[in-house]
Amino acid sequence: MTASLSRQAAVVENKALKEWVADVARLTRPAQIVWCDGSEEENRRLLAQAVSSQVLIPLNHKKRPGCYLHRSHPNDVARTEGATYICTPTKQEAGPTNNWADPAQTYAKLSKWLEGSMAGRTMYVVPYLMGPVGSPLARVGVEVTDSLYVVLSMRIMTRMGAVALEALGNSADFNRGLHCTLDCDPQRRLICHFPQDNTVWSVGSDYGGNALLSKKCFALRIASYLARRESWMAEHMLIVGVESPDGQVTYIAGAFPSACGKTNLAMLTPPPTFKGWKVRTVGEDIAWMRVGADGRLWAINPESGYFGVAPGTSWRSNPNAMKMLERDTLFTNVALTPDGDVWWEGIGQDAPEGTLDWQGRPWKRTSSGKAAHPNSRFTTPMYNNPVLSPKADDPEGVPISAILFGGRRATTVPLVLEAFDWEHGVYLGATMGSETTAAATGAVGVIRRDPMAMLPFCGYNMGDYFAHWLAMGKRMKHPPKVFMVNWFRKAPDGSFLWPGYGENMRVLEWIISRINGTAKASETPVGFVPADGALRLDDLDIGPENFKQAVSIDPSDWKEEIEEHEKLLRRLGKTVPQELWRQLERLKAAFHF
Ligand code: GTP
Ligand code: SPV
Ligand code: MN
C-alpha cells in the first residue's frame, strides 16, 4: 500500500495530514491512494474514469458541453436526518434537537464498519479551502473518500487541491472528513460529527449533504460549533447584493430552510419595471460571518459551487440558473431525454417522447411517478452564474445590512415583516416554522419549527445557539435589520397568492428602503408591515384581494402559531435565553391573548 502512494503525496509536507491519511488507510486498506491536486488534467482523467465505471452518463455535449448525469442509488436521494449524529462528550452539549451518541463508542462502532472497507478500491484525498484565499474566515478541510462522484462534486463545490494545501501549510488545524460509501445500505448509514476533534465520519451514503463533507457537515454543523467558541457565525444563508439605479449596493443575507428558495432569491432577475436594478449573487446556501472593525456584520460564502434544486427551475422562474446549467454541470437524479439532454418537472416544456426517469426507466406524462426526483439537483461552479457578484472571491466578504428569515407557509405568515430590533429578530428566526421538503428523507409538507433554518445543521444545543445570536447582536455597533418573508402563502384554492421568483424584487426594494429610512410601514403585534402603497405593485398581475391576503395577519392563526412557539421553547428547555421568553410574553400581550 505504501508503495502505491502517488507522486503528489511525496510533495505533501504537512506531517499531521500525512499521519492522519496513513491512519485512515491502515483502517480502510485501499488498493491505492490518490491525492487530488484540483488540476484540469486531473479533472479530465477522473471524469473519463467516472464515465467508464458508469458513475456518470455523458450528456449531449453539443447542447451541454462538460455536463453529466449521475443516478444515485434509489434509497440514497436526500439527507437522512435520522442517521445524523452530533458526538459531543455530553448529550447536553448536543441538545434536544440533535441525535447524540458517545464519541468513543461511535468511533469504535464505525471503525468496525470501516475495517478494510476500501479493499481493492481507490482512496481519494481531497484537500479543500472554504472561503476566498486569504480571508480571515477561510478554513481548510480534507475529505478522504472512496467515491469518484464525491471527488468530482467537491471539485465544483470548493476550492480544491493545491490551493488548499498551500493555505494549510504545516498547520494541523483542518477538518478531518472520512467518507466511505460502503454498500449504500440504509441500515449501515451514519453521518457522525465530532466537533471537539473537528472531525466528521460519514458512511453508507453518497448523497450531497451526507457525503460532500465540506457542506452541511463542516461548513454548518462543525463550523457553527467553532463559531460559537470563536465569536463568529456559520449560517444556512444566501448572500445577495442588490444594486439600485443610483449605484448603491445593499447586501442581504437570508436563512430559508432546505428547498425554500435561497438559490432562487440569490440570483433573481428583477422584473422589467425595475429598470436599473441589479441583483448579484455572493452565496446561495451557506454564510460565514464576523463582526468587522466598523461594527458591522461581514459575510463570505465559504463555497465555490452550487448544489441546487432542479425541479421548478425554468427560463421563466430563473433564467440565470438556466444559463448557468449550460456547461460543466453534474446533474443528479434528473430525467434524461432521448437526445441526451436533461428534463425535470417545472422546466417549462413537456418531456419529449422517449424520456427516461431518474432511475432510467421509460417515462410518460401519464406515468404515476415524477420523471425527475423531487430532490434532483445540479452541481455547478459559481463562476458559471451570469450574475455572480464581483465580491464572491473577496477575502473581506461583504457587509450585511439585513437578515431575512423565510419559511414555506401556506397560511399565517405574511409576505414580509420587519422585526422591531435585533432581539425581536432573533425571536422571529428562532420560532420560524416551515413545511418539510424533499431535501431530507421523511414526510413532505409537514410544518415543523426550524429555528434560523438550522434545525438539521446546528452542531450544538439550540438554546445555546440562540444565546450566541443575542451575544453577537451586542457585539455589533450596526447590526443588520431583521425581516421575515414568506413567498409560499396560498389561496383557499391551493394556488400561491404571490408570484414569487423575480417578483420578490419588490419585497427586496421595500426592505432596502426600510434600511435607508425611506419606506413607510405599519406596526402590528408581530412587527412592521408595508404601509398601504409602500410596496410597489406596478405592472404586476396580482389582484388587490390576493395581495391583501398575502400580507394579512389573522389573530386566530397567530393564536395557534404562538402556541407552537411556546411548545418549541419548552421543548428546548432551560438553555433558552430569558430574552426569548420575554419576547413571547410581549407578543401574547400585544394580541391580548
Ligand atoms: P437548498 O439547496 O435545499 O438549501 O434549497 P434553497 O433554499 O436554495 O431552495 P431553492 O431556491 O433551490 O428553491 C427550492 C424550490 O422552491 C424550487 O423548486 C423552486 O422552484 C421553489 N421556489 C423558489 N423560490 C420560489 C418563490 O419565490 N415562489 C415559489 N412559489 N417557489 C419558489
Ligand atoms: C439542503 O438540504 O439544505 C441542501 C442540500 O442544500 S444538501 O447539500 O444535501 O444538504
Ligand atoms: Mn441548503
XYZ file of C-alpha atoms and ligand atoms in Angstrom:
636
model
C 0.000 0.000 0.000
C 2.721 2.448 0.981
C 4.447 1.688 -2.304
C 1.414 2.887 -4.227
C 1.337 6.302 -2.567
C 1.115 8.562 -5.555
C 3.723 11.111 -6.623
C 1.717 14.059 -5.309
C 1.814 12.622 -1.790
C 5.578 12.878 -1.790
C 5.329 16.665 -2.061
C 2.762 16.958 0.754
C 4.850 18.020 3.693
C 2.197 18.543 6.321
C 3.033 15.957 8.960
C -0.355 15.966 10.691
C -2.121 15.492 7.368
C 0.179 12.694 6.220
C -0.199 10.883 9.530
C -3.962 11.177 9.533
C -4.249 9.898 5.951
C -1.962 6.978 6.851
C -4.190 6.205 9.855
C -7.289 6.165 7.672
C -5.534 3.954 5.119
C -4.486 1.492 7.849
C -8.159 1.219 8.793
C -9.784 1.106 5.340
C -6.914 -0.644 3.462
C -7.405 0.824 -0.043
C -5.588 -0.642 -3.047
C -4.240 2.807 -3.873
C -4.302 6.369 -2.627
C -4.778 9.333 -4.954
C -4.020 12.840 -3.649
C -6.154 15.279 -5.605
C -4.461 18.453 -6.847
C -7.520 20.124 -8.388
C -5.913 20.476 -11.840
C -7.745 20.439 -15.169
C -5.779 17.369 -16.206
C -6.862 15.512 -13.084
C -10.489 16.512 -13.648
C -10.434 15.190 -17.230
C -8.897 11.915 -16.064
C -11.403 11.433 -13.241
C -14.378 12.333 -15.475
C -13.255 9.705 -18.010
C -12.968 7.143 -15.220
C -16.397 8.083 -13.896
C -17.892 7.531 -17.348
C -16.179 4.184 -17.912
C -17.254 2.958 -14.472
C -20.845 4.204 -15.107
C -20.807 6.647 -12.198
C -21.617 9.369 -14.756
C -23.555 9.338 -18.037
C -22.250 11.929 -20.529
C -24.991 14.291 -21.708
C -25.210 15.680 -25.251
C -22.000 17.718 -25.321
C -23.204 19.780 -28.294
C -26.099 21.029 -26.196
C -24.423 20.893 -22.786
C -20.635 20.800 -23.019
C -18.964 19.265 -19.977
C -22.283 18.100 -18.463
C -23.006 14.676 -16.981
C -25.860 12.817 -15.321
C -25.455 10.838 -12.131
C -28.138 8.415 -10.931
C -27.860 7.740 -7.244
C -28.906 4.568 -5.513
C -32.735 4.843 -5.263
C -32.506 4.596 -1.470
C -29.978 7.441 -1.319
C -31.675 10.566 -2.661
C -31.699 13.096 0.211
C -30.155 13.981 3.534
C -31.002 11.485 6.274
C -31.553 13.461 9.453
C -32.380 10.312 11.447
C -28.912 8.921 10.703
C -27.098 12.191 11.513
C -25.389 12.462 14.910
C -23.566 15.046 16.976
C -20.995 13.197 19.098
C -20.112 15.605 21.884
C -18.810 14.348 25.257
C -22.226 15.021 26.834
C -25.746 14.783 25.419
C -26.491 18.199 26.900
C -23.961 19.834 24.546
C -25.776 18.408 21.508
C -29.144 19.483 22.897
C -32.658 18.134 22.433
C -32.885 18.764 18.667
C -29.870 16.643 17.658
C -29.312 12.898 17.701
C -26.478 12.287 20.109
C -24.022 9.433 20.531
C -20.949 8.953 22.702
C -17.786 9.874 20.752
C -15.592 6.935 21.825
C -18.328 4.378 21.261
C -19.156 5.892 17.860
C -15.548 5.869 16.692
C -15.332 2.215 17.794
C -18.574 1.206 16.076
C -17.730 2.953 12.812
C -14.157 1.655 12.869
C -15.600 -1.861 12.770
C -17.720 -0.964 9.741
C -14.761 0.725 8.075
C -12.201 -2.019 8.613
C -10.935 -2.985 5.163
C -13.880 -1.110 3.625
C -11.777 0.274 0.764
C -10.013 -3.013 -0.036
C -9.455 -3.291 -3.775
C -10.566 0.325 -4.266
C -9.041 3.762 -4.627
C -8.968 6.155 -1.695
C -9.014 9.798 -2.785
C -7.570 12.515 -0.571
C -9.366 15.777 -1.275
C -7.911 18.897 0.381
C -10.212 21.896 0.081
C -10.373 25.523 1.137
C -13.607 27.019 2.438
C -13.739 30.737 1.676
C -11.759 33.037 -0.600
C -7.972 32.711 -0.486
C -6.618 34.936 2.275
C -9.942 35.518 4.015
C -9.771 35.808 7.814
C -12.767 33.453 7.865
C -11.334 30.836 5.466
C -10.624 27.325 6.733
C -9.231 24.117 5.337
C -10.825 20.687 5.284
C -9.608 17.398 3.913
C -12.065 14.748 2.804
C -10.911 11.196 2.295
C -13.417 9.293 0.174
C -13.825 6.184 -1.936
C -16.407 7.889 -4.177
C -15.486 9.388 -7.551
C -18.815 11.235 -7.606
C -17.878 12.903 -4.336
C -14.435 13.919 -5.637
C -15.874 15.410 -8.830
C -18.569 17.232 -6.868
C -16.095 18.568 -4.296
C -14.010 19.998 -7.138
C -17.013 22.096 -8.166
C -18.263 22.954 -4.686
C -14.950 24.013 -3.104
C -11.569 25.487 -3.896
C -9.981 22.068 -4.097
C -6.420 20.728 -4.304
C -3.129 22.620 -4.308
C -4.718 25.938 -3.267
C -5.968 24.306 -0.055
C -2.658 22.639 0.803
C -0.964 25.979 0.326
C -3.423 27.687 2.669
C -2.944 24.908 5.238
C 0.857 24.980 5.230
C 2.148 22.985 8.185
C -0.881 23.585 10.362
C -2.758 20.686 11.960
C -5.926 22.822 12.040
C -8.065 21.233 9.332
C -11.382 19.429 9.270
C -10.825 15.692 9.066
C -13.555 14.178 6.941
C -13.726 10.448 6.362
C -16.313 9.288 3.854
C -16.924 5.736 2.736
C -19.893 4.666 0.588
C -19.742 1.076 1.937
C -22.566 -0.814 0.205
C -25.039 2.100 0.432
C -27.205 0.118 2.835
C -29.582 2.347 4.840
C -29.005 0.001 7.799
C -25.323 0.932 7.770
C -25.683 4.651 7.100
C -24.411 7.130 9.702
C -23.211 10.717 9.443
C -21.329 11.435 12.653
C -19.830 14.731 13.783
C -17.138 15.093 16.444
C -16.968 18.857 16.995
C -14.250 18.633 19.646
C -11.996 16.880 17.112
C -13.030 18.959 14.077
C -13.868 15.569 12.560
C -16.684 14.015 10.510
C -17.133 10.326 9.700
C -19.814 9.620 7.116
C -20.615 6.115 5.926
C -23.213 4.433 3.756
C -24.444 7.376 1.648
C -23.207 9.126 -1.481
C -25.851 11.876 -1.381
C -24.890 15.590 -1.319
C -25.339 16.806 2.221
C -24.442 13.386 3.638
C -21.298 12.874 1.571
C -19.886 16.253 0.447
C -18.446 16.800 3.892
C -17.459 20.412 3.173
C -21.070 21.466 3.067
C -23.548 20.757 5.834
C -21.113 18.642 7.920
C -18.150 21.017 8.094
C -19.450 24.427 6.984
C -22.535 24.259 9.201
C -22.502 21.600 11.955
C -18.816 21.713 12.867
C -18.377 25.364 11.903
C -21.365 26.505 13.999
C -19.698 24.857 16.994
C -16.354 26.542 16.242
C -18.104 29.840 15.513
C -19.694 29.983 18.938
C -16.343 29.283 20.581
C -14.604 31.922 18.451
C -17.376 34.570 18.248
C -18.443 34.329 14.632
C -21.438 32.800 12.839
C -21.901 29.857 10.451
C -25.397 30.003 8.946
C -27.658 28.328 6.374
C -27.949 31.570 4.420
C -27.815 33.031 0.944
C -25.913 36.294 0.433
C -27.119 38.686 -2.249
C -26.039 42.148 -3.364
C -28.792 44.425 -4.661
C -27.720 47.481 -6.647
C -30.212 50.299 -7.012
C -30.302 52.547 -10.111
C -28.174 55.146 -8.287
C -25.372 52.581 -7.850
C -25.798 51.901 -4.124
C -25.277 48.200 -3.293
C -27.067 46.675 -0.296
C -26.014 43.204 0.871
C -28.689 40.957 2.339
C -28.360 37.502 3.910
C -31.278 35.099 4.126
C -31.924 31.911 6.086
C -34.603 29.749 4.453
C -34.921 26.020 5.186
C -33.830 23.453 2.610
C -35.634 23.796 -0.731
C -37.348 27.039 0.329
C -35.844 29.483 -2.162
C -32.290 30.587 -1.222
C -30.737 29.799 -4.600
C -33.605 31.455 -6.431
C -33.557 34.647 -4.366
C -29.759 34.909 -4.577
C -29.815 35.055 -8.391
C -33.194 36.564 -9.205
C -33.902 38.570 -12.342
C -35.694 41.846 -11.463
C -38.962 42.420 -13.348
C -38.827 44.837 -16.323
C -40.364 47.684 -14.331
C -37.298 47.648 -12.010
C -35.114 49.364 -14.588
C -31.531 49.883 -13.489
C -31.717 47.449 -10.552
C -29.121 44.661 -10.464
C -29.059 41.538 -8.316
C -25.690 39.820 -7.791
C -25.042 36.511 -6.004
C -22.374 36.208 -3.312
C -23.650 32.891 -1.913
C -26.743 30.698 -2.137
C -26.580 28.200 0.748
C -24.036 28.989 3.458
C -22.684 32.188 5.034
C -19.771 32.572 7.444
C -19.942 35.940 9.177
C -17.849 38.005 11.599
C -18.031 41.423 13.174
C -15.812 43.853 11.291
C -13.742 46.699 12.750
C -16.568 49.006 11.612
C -19.064 47.247 13.904
C -20.963 45.742 11.005
C -21.501 42.073 10.183
C -19.296 40.868 7.285
C -20.107 37.704 5.353
C -18.349 35.334 2.983
C -19.650 32.383 1.035
C -17.326 29.525 2.012
C -18.285 27.514 -1.087
C -17.412 27.986 -4.760
C -20.213 25.958 -6.329
C -23.949 25.426 -6.066
C -25.746 22.152 -5.280
C -29.173 23.399 -6.283
C -32.696 22.017 -6.608
C -33.564 21.246 -10.259
C -37.401 20.963 -10.264
C -39.088 24.317 -10.749
C -36.041 25.829 -12.477
C -37.081 27.293 -15.860
C -36.343 30.166 -18.221
C -39.335 31.904 -16.676
C -38.589 31.331 -12.982
C -34.792 31.582 -13.056
C -33.165 32.395 -16.427
C -29.773 32.974 -14.761
C -29.801 29.401 -13.434
C -30.769 28.044 -16.863
C -27.756 29.846 -18.391
C -25.529 28.593 -15.589
C -26.502 24.975 -16.253
C -25.491 25.011 -19.916
C -21.967 23.739 -19.260
C -19.674 21.948 -16.807
C -22.537 20.789 -14.603
C -23.217 17.458 -12.889
C -26.925 16.648 -12.726
C -28.139 14.154 -10.135
C -31.409 12.207 -10.439
C -32.979 14.324 -13.196
C -34.739 12.762 -16.199
C -32.859 12.046 -19.454
C -34.331 12.921 -22.853
C -33.621 10.807 -25.959
C -31.282 13.474 -27.362
C -29.107 13.320 -24.270
C -30.499 16.385 -22.525
C -31.963 16.833 -19.044
C -35.591 17.306 -18.027
C -37.431 17.938 -14.781
C -40.894 18.920 -13.576
C -41.405 22.667 -13.990
C -38.639 23.111 -16.599
C -41.168 24.911 -18.815
C -41.930 22.392 -21.571
C -43.317 18.866 -21.803
C -40.941 15.918 -21.649
C -40.274 14.559 -25.151
C -41.318 11.085 -26.173
C -38.763 8.517 -25.024
C -37.714 10.330 -21.834
C -36.195 8.146 -19.104
C -36.985 8.899 -15.469
C -34.360 9.480 -12.761
C -33.903 5.743 -12.368
C -33.519 5.184 -16.114
C -37.000 3.769 -16.682
C -39.197 4.826 -19.621
C -41.451 7.696 -18.534
C -44.677 9.159 -19.954
C -46.802 12.083 -18.864
C -49.375 9.505 -17.820
C -46.850 7.651 -15.615
C -47.765 7.680 -11.948
C -44.440 8.954 -10.551
C -42.314 12.011 -11.308
C -39.723 11.891 -14.072
C -37.096 13.757 -12.059
C -36.734 13.026 -8.370
C -38.299 15.934 -6.394
C -34.868 16.425 -4.772
C -32.936 16.106 -8.044
C -30.097 18.621 -8.143
C -27.403 20.314 -10.209
C -23.805 20.788 -9.132
C -22.294 23.746 -10.927
C -19.361 26.132 -10.416
C -20.420 29.548 -9.091
C -18.296 31.050 -11.887
C -20.991 29.830 -14.319
C -23.515 32.156 -12.681
C -24.007 35.101 -15.080
C -24.871 37.358 -12.130
C -22.058 36.279 -9.789
C -21.056 39.178 -7.538
C -17.558 40.580 -8.110
C -17.247 40.261 -4.315
C -17.716 36.463 -4.309
C -13.941 35.976 -4.208
C -13.205 38.964 -1.966
C -11.392 37.814 1.210
C -13.085 40.548 3.262
C -16.566 39.477 2.185
C -19.482 41.905 2.162
C -21.195 43.989 4.874
C -24.683 42.689 5.661
C -27.461 45.290 6.074
C -30.381 42.895 6.517
C -31.038 39.303 7.519
C -34.155 37.589 6.192
C -35.827 34.559 7.703
C -38.252 32.768 5.423
C -40.184 29.547 5.657
C -42.665 27.745 3.452
C -46.027 28.603 4.982
C -49.404 28.202 3.266
C -51.060 30.331 5.963
C -50.382 32.705 8.883
C -47.052 34.323 7.957
C -47.329 37.490 5.807
C -45.295 38.195 2.679
C -42.921 40.430 4.632
C -42.484 41.574 8.204
C -39.814 43.752 9.806
C -38.587 42.969 13.324
C -38.670 45.765 15.919
C -34.989 45.224 16.789
C -32.248 42.560 16.871
C -33.680 40.722 19.881
C -37.138 40.545 18.302
C -35.478 39.440 15.064
C -33.749 36.604 16.902
C -37.153 35.605 18.274
C -38.698 35.596 14.767
C -35.867 33.418 13.448
C -35.830 31.134 16.477
C -39.553 30.367 16.272
C -39.758 30.073 12.477
C -41.863 27.217 11.141
C -41.720 25.696 7.675
C -43.174 22.798 5.721
C -40.763 19.911 5.294
C -39.456 19.317 1.746
C -37.896 16.532 -0.317
C -34.399 17.763 0.652
C -34.496 15.342 3.594
C -35.987 11.851 3.751
C -39.343 11.588 5.517
C -42.776 13.141 5.146
C -43.062 16.243 2.933
C -45.350 19.212 3.679
C -45.465 18.848 7.463
C -44.941 22.104 9.364
C -42.092 21.904 11.833
C -40.148 24.531 13.763
C -36.853 25.124 12.001
C -35.006 27.799 14.003
C -32.949 30.038 11.697
C -33.282 27.226 9.077
C -30.627 25.464 11.184
C -32.646 22.676 12.840
C -30.794 19.943 10.897
C -27.483 21.815 10.870
C -26.731 23.265 14.306
C -23.786 21.395 15.814
C -24.698 22.098 19.440
C -27.517 22.890 21.853
C -30.172 25.078 20.178
C -30.763 27.197 23.310
C -27.036 27.999 23.449
C -27.223 28.854 19.754
C -29.958 31.434 20.452
C -27.799 32.889 23.224
C -24.930 33.141 20.747
C -27.169 35.099 18.343
C -28.137 37.503 21.125
C -24.491 37.891 22.136
C -23.461 38.600 18.538
C -26.084 41.354 18.407
C -24.434 43.017 21.389
C -21.024 42.862 19.703
C -22.255 44.802 16.676
C -22.456 48.565 16.647
C -24.528 48.371 13.476
C -26.414 45.056 13.490
C -28.373 44.158 10.345
C -32.121 44.813 10.376
C -34.091 41.562 10.562
C -37.066 40.624 8.364
C -39.340 37.630 7.929
C -40.597 36.725 4.442
C -42.989 34.112 3.070
C -43.243 33.516 -0.692
C -45.447 30.456 -0.219
C -48.760 31.662 1.186
C -51.726 30.067 -0.560
C -55.289 30.991 -1.534
C -58.111 28.666 -0.468
C -57.915 27.027 -3.937
C -54.306 25.993 -3.234
C -52.651 28.471 -5.621
C -49.801 30.711 -4.463
C -51.006 34.220 -3.541
C -47.694 35.807 -4.505
C -45.971 35.185 -7.877
C -42.538 34.828 -6.254
C -39.177 34.391 -8.039
C -38.197 37.636 -9.874
C -41.173 39.469 -8.387
C -39.587 39.019 -4.938
C -37.508 42.020 -6.051
C -40.478 44.143 -4.968
C -40.088 42.897 -1.403
C -36.325 43.426 -1.526
C -36.888 47.024 -2.636
C -39.187 47.703 0.337
C -36.605 46.125 2.657
C -33.820 48.294 1.216
C -35.995 51.394 1.544
C -36.608 50.498 5.200
C -32.845 50.223 5.716
C -32.457 53.651 4.107
C -35.341 55.008 6.176
C -37.458 55.999 3.183
C -40.302 53.424 3.108
C -43.479 53.622 5.157
C -44.578 50.794 7.446
C -47.474 49.991 9.767
C -46.938 48.489 13.175
C -48.634 45.164 14.011
C -48.202 42.867 17.033
C -45.731 40.718 15.051
C -43.670 43.511 13.511
C -43.789 46.241 10.864
C -45.530 45.521 7.557
C -45.529 47.692 4.398
C -47.938 50.638 4.689
C -50.650 50.824 2.044
C -48.990 51.525 -1.291
C -45.435 51.270 0.105
C -44.657 48.052 -1.730
C -44.509 48.557 -5.492
C -47.112 46.517 -7.411
C -46.880 48.314 -10.766
C -47.077 46.084 -13.849
C -47.901 43.120 -11.648
C -50.772 40.813 -12.450
C -51.994 40.283 -8.910
C -55.496 41.166 -7.763
C -55.721 43.647 -4.860
C -57.603 40.946 -2.906
C -54.768 38.456 -3.342
C -52.174 40.975 -2.210
C -54.279 41.887 0.793
C -54.454 38.213 1.740
C -50.720 37.749 1.177
C -49.850 40.481 3.691
C -52.681 39.897 6.174
C -52.207 38.978 9.826
C -55.045 36.913 11.237
C -55.176 36.848 15.074
C -56.798 33.405 15.183
C -53.985 31.949 13.035
C -51.450 33.699 15.256
C -53.015 32.287 18.403
C -52.194 28.789 17.128
C -48.818 29.934 15.837
C -47.801 31.357 19.205
C -48.808 28.110 20.887
C -46.311 26.383 18.601
C -43.642 28.948 19.575
C -44.265 28.190 23.224
C -44.124 24.417 22.671
C -40.763 24.856 20.947
C -39.263 26.973 23.736
C -40.468 24.453 26.324
C -39.029 21.552 24.358
C -35.661 23.273 24.072
C -35.546 23.561 27.853
C -33.536 25.619 30.241
C -30.810 26.759 27.866
C -33.342 29.014 26.078
C -32.413 32.618 26.934
C -34.889 34.552 29.082
C -34.991 37.240 26.400
C -36.918 34.882 24.107
C -39.476 34.062 26.800
C -39.919 37.806 27.299
C -40.492 38.224 23.556
C -43.150 35.515 23.683
C -44.916 37.273 26.564
C -44.757 40.610 24.743
C -46.252 39.032 21.633
C -49.106 37.441 23.577
C -49.831 40.726 25.307
C -49.825 42.642 22.017
C -52.521 40.299 20.698
C -54.354 40.375 24.072
C -54.069 36.564 24.228
P -31.405 24.089 -0.530
O -30.398 23.979 -1.617
O -32.112 22.787 -0.263
O -30.872 24.667 0.735
O -32.616 24.994 -1.093
P -32.826 26.539 -1.470
O -33.282 27.275 -0.263
O -31.659 27.087 -2.198
O -34.102 26.441 -2.429
P -34.258 26.765 -3.986
O -34.004 28.200 -4.325
O -33.496 25.761 -4.755
O -35.827 26.515 -4.190
C -36.463 25.312 -3.840
C -37.771 25.159 -4.574
O -38.633 26.255 -4.290
C -37.604 25.105 -6.080
O -38.474 24.129 -6.606
C -38.004 26.484 -6.522
O -38.524 26.496 -7.830
C -39.058 26.883 -5.489
N -39.081 28.353 -5.264
C -38.013 29.162 -5.064
N -38.388 30.463 -4.925
C -39.740 30.463 -5.030
C -40.739 31.513 -4.965
O -40.447 32.693 -4.796
N -42.041 31.121 -5.096
C -42.397 29.808 -5.287
N -43.690 29.519 -5.408
N -41.488 28.808 -5.368
C -40.184 29.128 -5.235
C -30.119 21.296 1.857
O -30.730 20.224 2.045
O -30.285 22.306 2.589
C -29.167 21.416 0.734
C -28.820 20.202 0.013
O -28.656 22.488 0.485
S -27.661 19.251 0.896
O -26.336 19.643 0.498
O -27.896 17.860 0.572
O -27.824 19.475 2.316
Mn -29.176 24.042 2.000
